[in-house]
PDB file of C-alpha atoms in Angstrom:
ATOM      1  CA  MET S 268       0.000   0.000   0.000  1.00 89.00           C
ATOM      2  CA  SER S 269       2.917   2.375   0.596  1.00 89.00           C
ATOM      3  CA  ALA S 270       4.041   1.918  -3.006  1.00 91.00           C
ATOM      4  CA  VAL S 271       0.528   2.211  -4.417  1.00 93.00           C
ATOM      5  CA  SER S 272      -0.252   5.328  -2.361  1.00 93.00           C
ATOM      6  CA  LYS S 273       2.683   7.134  -3.979  1.00 93.00           C
ATOM      7  CA  ILE S 274       0.973   6.751  -7.352  1.00 94.00           C
ATOM      8  CA  ILE S 275      -2.762   6.679  -6.568  1.00 93.00           C
ATOM      9  CA  GLU S 276      -4.147   9.155  -4.017  1.00 91.00           C
ATOM     10  CA  GLU S 277      -7.681   7.805  -3.699  1.00 90.00           C
ATOM     11  CA  ALA S 278      -9.250   4.575  -4.939  1.00 90.00           C
ATOM     12  CA  ALA S 279     -12.025   2.116  -4.247  1.00 90.00           C
ATOM     13  CA  PHE S 280     -11.687  -1.417  -2.935  1.00 90.00           C
ATOM     14  CA  THR S 281     -14.183  -3.900  -4.293  1.00 91.00           C
ATOM     15  CA  ILE S 282     -14.878  -6.608  -1.722  1.00 92.00           C
ATOM     16  CA  ASN S 283     -16.869  -9.695  -2.693  1.00 93.00           C
ATOM     17  CA  LYS S 284     -16.773 -13.464  -2.301  1.00 94.00           C
ATOM     18  CA  GLU S 285     -13.798 -13.627  -4.661  1.00 93.00           C
ATOM     19  CA  GLY S 286     -11.658 -11.434  -2.419  1.00 93.00           C
ATOM     20  CA  PHE S 287     -10.255  -7.885  -2.365  1.00 91.00           C
ATOM     21  CA  ARG S 288      -9.480  -5.907  -5.499  1.00 92.00           C
ATOM     22  CA  LEU S 289      -8.261  -2.386  -6.146  1.00 93.00           C
ATOM     23  CA  LYS S 290      -8.008  -1.242  -9.743  1.00 93.00           C
ATOM     24  CA  ALA S 291      -7.260   2.392 -10.517  1.00 93.00           C
ATOM     25  CA  ILE S 292      -5.358   4.694 -12.839  1.00 93.00           C
ATOM     26  CA  ASP S 293      -3.274   7.650 -11.688  1.00 92.00           C
ATOM     27  CA  ALA S 294      -4.233  11.260 -12.389  1.00 90.00           C
ATOM     28  CA  SER S 295      -1.732  11.583 -15.230  1.00 91.00           C
ATOM     29  CA  ARG S 296      -3.070   8.351 -16.775  1.00 92.00           C
ATOM     30  CA  VAL S 297       0.422   6.888 -17.039  1.00 95.00           C
ATOM     31  CA  VAL S 298       0.132   4.042 -14.498  1.00 96.00           C
ATOM     32  CA  LEU S 299      -2.683   1.562 -13.981  1.00 95.00           C
ATOM     33  CA  VAL S 300      -2.609  -0.381 -10.711  1.00 96.00           C
ATOM     34  CA  ASP S 301      -4.323  -3.737 -10.229  1.00 95.00           C
ATOM     35  CA  PHE S 302      -4.043  -5.159  -6.694  1.00 94.00           C
ATOM     36  CA  GLN S 303      -5.766  -8.450  -5.914  1.00 93.00           C
ATOM     37  CA  LEU S 304      -6.007 -10.553  -2.766  1.00 92.00           C
ATOM     38  CA  PRO S 305      -8.192 -13.630  -3.326  1.00 93.00           C
ATOM     39  CA  SER S 306     -10.331 -14.973  -0.510  1.00 93.00           C
ATOM     40  CA  THR S 307      -7.895 -17.896  -0.181  1.00 91.00           C
ATOM     41  CA  SER S 308      -5.185 -15.441   0.941  1.00 89.00           C
ATOM     42  CA  PHE S 309      -6.935 -14.962   4.278  1.00 91.00           C
ATOM     43  CA  ASP S 310      -7.105 -17.197   7.340  1.00 92.00           C
ATOM     44  CA  GLU S 311     -10.779 -16.271   7.631  1.00 94.00           C
ATOM     45  CA  PHE S 312     -12.946 -14.607   5.015  1.00 94.00           C
ATOM     46  CA  GLU S 313     -16.645 -13.838   5.475  1.00 94.00           C
ATOM     47  CA  VAL S 314     -18.412 -11.625   2.942  1.00 92.00           C
ATOM     48  CA  GLY S 315     -22.086 -11.123   2.212  1.00 89.00           C
ATOM     49  CA  GLU S 316     -23.060  -8.787  -0.591  1.00 89.00           C
ATOM     50  CA  GLU S 317     -20.415  -7.031  -2.648  1.00 91.00           C
ATOM     51  CA  GLU S 318     -19.206  -3.768  -1.169  1.00 88.00           C
ATOM     52  CA  VAL S 319     -17.223  -0.903  -2.677  1.00 88.00           C
ATOM     53  CA  ILE S 320     -15.267   1.258  -0.228  1.00 89.00           C
ATOM     54  CA  GLY S 321     -13.485   4.448  -1.249  1.00 90.00           C
ATOM     55  CA  VAL S 322     -10.219   4.968   0.636  1.00 91.00           C
ATOM     56  CA  ASN S 323      -7.525   7.614   0.887  1.00 92.00           C
ATOM     57  CA  LEU S 324      -4.558   5.339   0.227  1.00 93.00           C
ATOM     58  CA  GLU S 325      -2.009   7.528   1.969  1.00 93.00           C
ATOM     59  CA  ASP S 326      -4.066   7.419   5.171  1.00 93.00           C
ATOM     60  CA  LEU S 327      -4.410   3.639   4.820  1.00 93.00           C
ATOM     61  CA  ALA S 328      -0.667   3.235   4.270  1.00 93.00           C
ATOM     62  CA  LYS S 329       0.104   5.296   7.389  1.00 93.00           C
ATOM     63  CA  ILE S 330      -2.089   3.004   9.472  1.00 95.00           C
ATOM     64  CA  LEU S 331      -0.621  -0.195   8.016  1.00 93.00           C
ATOM     65  CA  ARG S 332       2.902   1.015   8.834  1.00 91.00           C
ATOM     66  CA  ARG S 333       1.965   0.680  12.508  1.00 91.00           C
ATOM     67  CA  ALA S 334       1.823  -3.100  12.190  1.00 92.00           C
ATOM     68  CA  THR S 335       4.593  -5.249  13.643  1.00 89.00           C
ATOM     69  CA  LYS S 336       5.779  -8.568  12.266  1.00 86.00           C
ATOM     70  CA  ASP S 337       3.931 -10.520  14.960  1.00 90.00           C
ATOM     71  CA  ASP S 338       0.569  -8.810  14.399  1.00 94.00           C
ATOM     72  CA  ARG S 339      -2.379 -10.425  12.674  1.00 95.00           C
ATOM     73  CA  LEU S 340      -4.521  -8.118  10.561  1.00 94.00           C
ATOM     74  CA  GLU S 341      -8.305  -7.982  10.757  1.00 95.00           C
ATOM     75  CA  LEU S 342     -10.335  -5.929   8.276  1.00 93.00           C
ATOM     76  CA  GLN S 343     -14.029  -5.325   8.835  1.00 92.00           C
ATOM     77  CA  THR S 344     -16.562  -3.158   7.058  1.00 89.00           C
ATOM     78  CA  LEU S 345     -18.868  -1.115   9.282  1.00 88.00           C
ATOM     79  CA  GLU S 346     -22.028   0.899   8.733  1.00 84.00           C
ATOM     80  CA  ALA S 347     -21.812   3.946   6.469  1.00 78.00           C
ATOM     81  CA  GLY S 348     -19.059   2.245   4.497  1.00 77.00           C
ATOM     82  CA  ARG S 349     -16.396   2.716   7.155  1.00 87.00           C
ATOM     83  CA  LEU S 350     -13.418   0.358   7.321  1.00 90.00           C
ATOM     84  CA  SER S 351     -12.071  -1.048  10.581  1.00 94.00           C
ATOM     85  CA  ILE S 352      -8.399  -2.047  10.624  1.00 95.00           C
ATOM     86  CA  ALA S 353      -7.279  -4.008  13.677  1.00 96.00           C
ATOM     87  CA  PHE S 354      -3.814  -5.296  14.596  1.00 96.00           C
ATOM     88  CA  ILE S 355      -4.080  -8.301  16.887  1.00 95.00           C
ATOM     89  CA  GLY S 356      -0.956  -9.146  18.809  1.00 91.00           C
ATOM     90  CA  LYS S 357      -0.106  -8.096  22.332  1.00 87.00           C
ATOM     91  CA  GLY S 358      -3.504  -6.542  22.729  1.00 92.00           C
ATOM     92  CA  ILE S 359      -5.711  -5.155  19.962  1.00 95.00           C
ATOM     93  CA  ARG S 360      -5.105  -1.834  18.236  1.00 95.00           C
ATOM     94  CA  LYS S 361      -8.029  -0.713  16.107  1.00 95.00           C
ATOM     95  CA  PHE S 362      -8.293   2.123  13.597  1.00 95.00           C
ATOM     96  CA  ILE S 363     -11.436   3.189  11.746  1.00 94.00           C
ATOM     97  CA  ILE S 364     -11.306   5.198   8.538  1.00 91.00           C
ATOM     98  CA  PRO S 365     -14.319   6.657   6.734  1.00 88.00           C
ATOM     99  CA  SER S 366     -15.319   5.730   3.226  1.00 86.00           C
ATOM    100  CA  ILE S 367     -14.800   8.597   0.808  1.00 87.00           C
ATOM    101  CA  GLU S 368     -16.571   9.414  -2.420  1.00 81.00           C
ATOM    102  CA  THR S 369     -14.456   8.403  -5.387  1.00 74.00           C
ATOM    103  CA  VAL S 370     -15.123   8.742  -9.070  1.00 62.00           C
ATOM    104  CA  SER S 371     -15.842   5.198 -10.193  1.00 62.00           C
ATOM    105  CA  GLU S 372     -14.266   4.567 -13.564  1.00 67.00           C
ATOM    106  CA  LYS S 373     -14.849   1.266 -15.299  1.00 76.00           C
ATOM    107  CA  LEU S 374     -11.384   0.196 -16.367  1.00 81.00           C
ATOM    108  CA  PRO S 375     -11.137  -2.558 -18.975  1.00 77.00           C
ATOM    109  CA  GLU S 376      -9.032  -5.675 -18.633  1.00 82.00           C
ATOM    110  CA  LEU S 377      -5.910  -4.885 -20.622  1.00 85.00           C
ATOM    111  CA  ARG S 378      -5.002  -7.119 -23.542  1.00 89.00           C
ATOM    112  CA  ILE S 379      -1.410  -6.362 -24.491  1.00 93.00           C
ATOM    113  CA  THR S 380       0.877  -8.654 -26.458  1.00 95.00           C
ATOM    114  CA  PHE S 381       4.251  -8.400 -24.769  1.00 96.00           C
ATOM    115  CA  LYS S 382       7.344  -9.452 -26.697  1.00 96.00           C
ATOM    116  CA  ALA S 383       9.693  -9.947 -23.734  1.00 97.00           C
ATOM    117  CA  ARG S 384       9.134 -11.563 -20.338  1.00 98.00           C
ATOM    118  CA  ILE S 385      11.746 -11.389 -17.595  1.00 98.00           C
ATOM    119  CA  LYS S 386      11.518 -12.803 -14.075  1.00 97.00           C
ATOM    120  CA  MET S 387      13.952 -11.668 -11.410  1.00 97.00           C
ATOM    121  CA  LEU S 388      14.250 -11.248  -7.670  1.00 96.00           C
ATOM    122  CA  SER S 389      12.400  -8.131  -6.616  1.00 95.00           C
ATOM    123  CA  THR S 390      15.566  -6.878  -4.915  1.00 95.00           C
ATOM    124  CA  ILE S 391      17.374  -7.018  -8.277  1.00 97.00           C
ATOM    125  CA  PHE S 392      14.688  -4.836  -9.847  1.00 97.00           C
ATOM    126  CA  ARG S 393      14.764  -2.445  -6.888  1.00 96.00           C
ATOM    127  CA  ASP S 394      18.552  -2.091  -7.064  1.00 97.00           C
ATOM    128  CA  LEU S 395      18.454  -1.605 -10.846  1.00 97.00           C
ATOM    129  CA  VAL S 396      16.104   1.357 -10.478  1.00 97.00           C
ATOM    130  CA  LYS S 397      17.974   2.707  -7.457  1.00 96.00           C
ATOM    131  CA  ASN S 398      21.325   2.630  -9.287  1.00 96.00           C
ATOM    132  CA  LEU S 399      20.002   4.410 -12.377  1.00 97.00           C
ATOM    133  CA  GLU S 400      17.780   6.925 -10.590  1.00 96.00           C
ATOM    134  CA  PRO S 401      20.543   9.525  -9.964  1.00 95.00           C
ATOM    135  CA  ILE S 402      21.649   9.448 -13.613  1.00 96.00           C
ATOM    136  CA  GLY S 403      18.588  10.484 -15.612  1.00 94.00           C
ATOM    137  CA  ASP S 404      14.827  10.921 -15.603  1.00 95.00           C
ATOM    138  CA  ALA S 405      14.026   7.765 -17.589  1.00 97.00           C
ATOM    139  CA  ILE S 406      15.219   4.187 -18.026  1.00 97.00           C
ATOM    140  CA  GLU S 407      15.584   2.588 -21.430  1.00 97.00           C
ATOM    141  CA  PHE S 408      15.061  -1.183 -21.399  1.00 98.00           C
ATOM    142  CA  ILE S 409      16.426  -3.337 -24.202  1.00 98.00           C
ATOM    143  CA  ALA S 410      15.774  -7.066 -24.601  1.00 97.00           C
ATOM    144  CA  LYS S 411      18.483  -8.760 -26.709  1.00 96.00           C
ATOM    145  CA  THR S 412      17.324 -12.084 -28.120  1.00 94.00           C
ATOM    146  CA  ASP S 413      20.731 -13.059 -29.545  1.00 94.00           C
ATOM    147  CA  GLU S 414      22.427 -12.603 -26.166  1.00 93.00           C
ATOM    148  CA  ASN S 415      19.492 -13.540 -23.893  1.00 95.00           C
ATOM    149  CA  LYS S 416      19.962 -10.482 -21.734  1.00 96.00           C
ATOM    150  CA  LEU S 417      18.138  -7.421 -20.473  1.00 98.00           C
ATOM    151  CA  ILE S 418      19.934  -4.091 -20.707  1.00 98.00           C
ATOM    152  CA  ALA S 419      18.823  -1.055 -18.709  1.00 98.00           C
ATOM    153  CA  ARG S 420      20.246   2.377 -19.514  1.00 97.00           C
ATOM    154  CA  ALA S 421      19.934   5.902 -18.163  1.00 97.00           C
ATOM    155  CA  ALA S 422      21.575   9.092 -19.392  1.00 95.00           C
ATOM    156  CA  GLY S 423      21.778  12.643 -18.114  1.00 92.00           C
ATOM    157  CA  ASP S 424      23.729  15.819 -18.749  1.00 89.00           C
ATOM    158  CA  LEU S 425      26.694  14.656 -16.690  1.00 86.00           C
ATOM    159  CA  ALA S 426      26.746  10.872 -16.889  1.00 94.00           C
ATOM    160  CA  GLU S 427      25.461   7.683 -18.487  1.00 96.00           C
ATOM    161  CA  ALA S 428      24.967   4.271 -16.917  1.00 97.00           C
ATOM    162  CA  GLU S 429      24.163   0.774 -18.174  1.00 97.00           C
ATOM    163  CA  ILE S 430      23.221  -2.431 -16.357  1.00 97.00           C
ATOM    164  CA  GLU S 431      23.158  -5.884 -17.973  1.00 97.00           C
ATOM    165  CA  LEU S 432      21.162  -8.763 -16.519  1.00 97.00           C
ATOM    166  CA  SER S 433      21.029 -12.371 -17.734  1.00 96.00           C
ATOM    167  CA  GLU S 434      20.272 -15.898 -16.612  1.00 95.00           C
ATOM    168  CA  GLU S 435      23.897 -16.825 -17.267  1.00 94.00           C
ATOM    169  CA  SER S 436      25.155 -14.238 -14.778  1.00 95.00           C
ATOM    170  CA  GLY S 437      22.582 -15.356 -12.214  1.00 95.00           C
ATOM    171  CA  SER S 438      20.875 -11.958 -12.095  1.00 96.00           C
ATOM    172  CA  LEU S 439      17.731 -13.206 -13.870  1.00 97.00           C
ATOM    173  CA  ILE S 440      15.529 -16.166 -13.015  1.00 97.00           C
ATOM    174  CA  GLU S 441      13.955 -16.368 -16.488  1.00 97.00           C
ATOM    175  CA  PHE S 442      14.424 -14.538 -19.778  1.00 97.00           C
ATOM    176  CA  SER S 443      12.317 -15.047 -22.889  1.00 96.00           C
ATOM    177  CA  ALA S 444      11.789 -12.733 -25.856  1.00 96.00           C
ATOM    178  CA  GLU S 445      10.139 -13.210 -29.225  1.00 95.00           C
ATOM    179  CA  GLU S 446      12.079 -10.325 -30.748  1.00 95.00           C
ATOM    180  CA  ASP S 447      14.497  -7.556 -29.801  1.00 96.00           C
ATOM    181  CA  SER S 448      12.526  -4.947 -27.869  1.00 96.00           C
ATOM    182  CA  ARG S 449      13.216  -1.414 -26.709  1.00 97.00           C
ATOM    183  CA  ALA S 450      11.138   1.013 -24.631  1.00 97.00           C
ATOM    184  CA  ILE S 451      11.627   3.954 -22.276  1.00 97.00           C
ATOM    185  CA  TYR S 452       9.761   4.552 -19.006  1.00 98.00           C
ATOM    186  CA  SER S 453       9.798   7.420 -16.507  1.00 96.00           C
ATOM    187  CA  ILE S 454      12.113   6.718 -13.605  1.00 96.00           C
ATOM    188  CA  ASP S 455       9.867   8.537 -11.115  1.00 95.00           C
ATOM    189  CA  TYR S 456       7.107   5.969 -11.575  1.00 96.00           C
ATOM    190  CA  LEU S 457       9.532   3.055 -11.616  1.00 97.00           C
ATOM    191  CA  SER S 458      11.060   4.268  -8.355  1.00 96.00           C
ATOM    192  CA  ASP S 459       7.650   4.331  -6.666  1.00 95.00           C
ATOM    193  CA  ILE S 460       6.833   0.876  -8.048  1.00 96.00           C
ATOM    194  CA  ALA S 461      10.177  -0.545  -6.928  1.00 95.00           C
ATOM    195  CA  ALA S 462       9.241   0.379  -3.347  1.00 92.00           C
ATOM    196  CA  ALA S 463       6.881  -2.615  -3.347  1.00 91.00           C
ATOM    197  CA  SER S 464       9.822  -5.012  -3.639  1.00 91.00           C
ATOM    198  CA  GLN S 465       9.935  -5.579   0.136  1.00 86.00           C
ATOM    199  CA  ALA S 466       6.517  -7.258  -0.044  1.00 86.00           C
ATOM    200  CA  ALA S 467       7.401  -9.957  -2.608  1.00 91.00           C
ATOM    201  CA  ASN S 468      10.360 -12.163  -3.448  1.00 92.00           C
ATOM    202  CA  GLU S 469       9.976 -12.118  -7.227  1.00 95.00           C
ATOM    203  CA  VAL S 470       8.824  -9.739  -9.916  1.00 96.00           C
ATOM    204  CA  VAL S 471       7.908 -10.361 -13.553  1.00 97.00           C
ATOM    205  CA  PHE S 472       8.720  -7.565 -16.010  1.00 98.00           C
ATOM    206  CA  GLU S 473       7.077  -7.700 -19.441  1.00 98.00           C
ATOM    207  CA  PHE S 474       7.399  -5.167 -22.232  1.00 98.00           C
ATOM    208  CA  GLY S 475       7.785  -4.608 -25.956  1.00 96.00           C
ATOM    209  CA  THR S 476       8.935  -1.865 -28.302  1.00 96.00           C
ATOM    210  CA  ALA S 477       7.175   1.418 -27.499  1.00 92.00           C
ATOM    211  CA  ILE S 478       4.275  -0.222 -25.612  1.00 96.00           C
ATOM    212  CA  PRO S 479       3.290  -0.190 -21.928  1.00 96.00           C
ATOM    213  CA  CYS S 480       5.218  -2.472 -19.605  1.00 97.00           C
ATOM    214  CA  LYS S 481       3.725  -4.785 -17.017  1.00 97.00           C
ATOM    215  CA  ILE S 482       5.395  -5.148 -13.625  1.00 98.00           C
ATOM    216  CA  GLU S 483       3.885  -7.923 -11.538  1.00 97.00           C
ATOM    217  CA  TYR S 484       4.862  -8.728  -7.976  1.00 95.00           C
ATOM    218  CA  ILE S 485       4.202 -12.320  -6.983  1.00 86.00           C
ATOM    219  CA  PHE S 486       2.868 -12.611  -3.435  1.00 86.00           C
ATOM    220  CA  PRO S 487       2.410 -15.695  -1.274  1.00 78.00           C
ATOM    221  CA  GLN S 488      -1.129 -17.091  -1.100  1.00 77.00           C
ATOM    222  CA  GLU S 489      -1.863 -16.121  -4.733  1.00 84.00           C
ATOM    223  CA  GLY S 490      -1.959 -12.359  -4.167  1.00 88.00           C
ATOM    224  CA  ARG S 491      -0.955 -10.111  -7.088  1.00 92.00           C
ATOM    225  CA  LEU S 492       0.142  -6.510  -7.438  1.00 95.00           C
ATOM    226  CA  ILE S 493       0.395  -5.374 -11.050  1.00 96.00           C
ATOM    227  CA  PHE S 494       1.487  -2.045 -12.485  1.00 97.00           C
ATOM    228  CA  TYR S 495       1.044  -1.115 -16.146  1.00 97.00           C
ATOM    229  CA  VAL S 496       3.222   1.839 -17.131  1.00 97.00           C
ATOM    230  CA  ALA S 497       2.858   3.791 -20.376  1.00 97.00           C
ATOM    231  CA  PRO S 498       6.084   4.342 -22.324  1.00 96.00           C
ATOM    232  CA  ARG S 499       7.729   7.693 -22.838  1.00 90.00           C
ATOM    233  CA  THR S 500       7.951   8.954 -26.384  1.00 80.00           C
ATOM    234  CA  GLU S 501      11.196  10.416 -27.666  1.00 66.00           C
TER     235      GLU S 501
END
């Protein structure tokens, strides 16, 4: 939620028998976020009719930061659309946030044909972005089919930097590409997205020439956090 709240200020959770889902696009319409926690992710899950709760994500993230590693989390919807967040550990700490009015936008399921798919440890992706962030305002990704490697580049007025990742070097878990691909994405968004790396062990990065990329964090218990990021045009 800390990573998502840096990109999306307000959004609505849809809660039904399938689980939790948050799907929203940022104000600049560059990043689409799709966060899903199926009902099987929870120790207990009891839901009647579907509910939609609008939440200020920054406020939610501030509350969730108060959790400790030994706490269990309990979420409960209350009257008037309020959301109760309880940390159960040494005692019970409960926070209640109101539901806010959000503009409900029906976002379609994206159907994008990606030409390159790369799986890596989320810490590798985080460090890649962190190392290139001081150099320029965008990262150029290049998938090389003849060398089975991913190249990430950044350039600024004073310096240039390049990082190469491959299965052979041990920096990638999987690399597959139908063709050589090249695209550029804003480093500000990638930096916010990379902040989610602490919540998942692996990330799948998919892209193609001059099309949006898909960054998917793989959570335990079948949870998914997906970011679609529009490319920058030169």
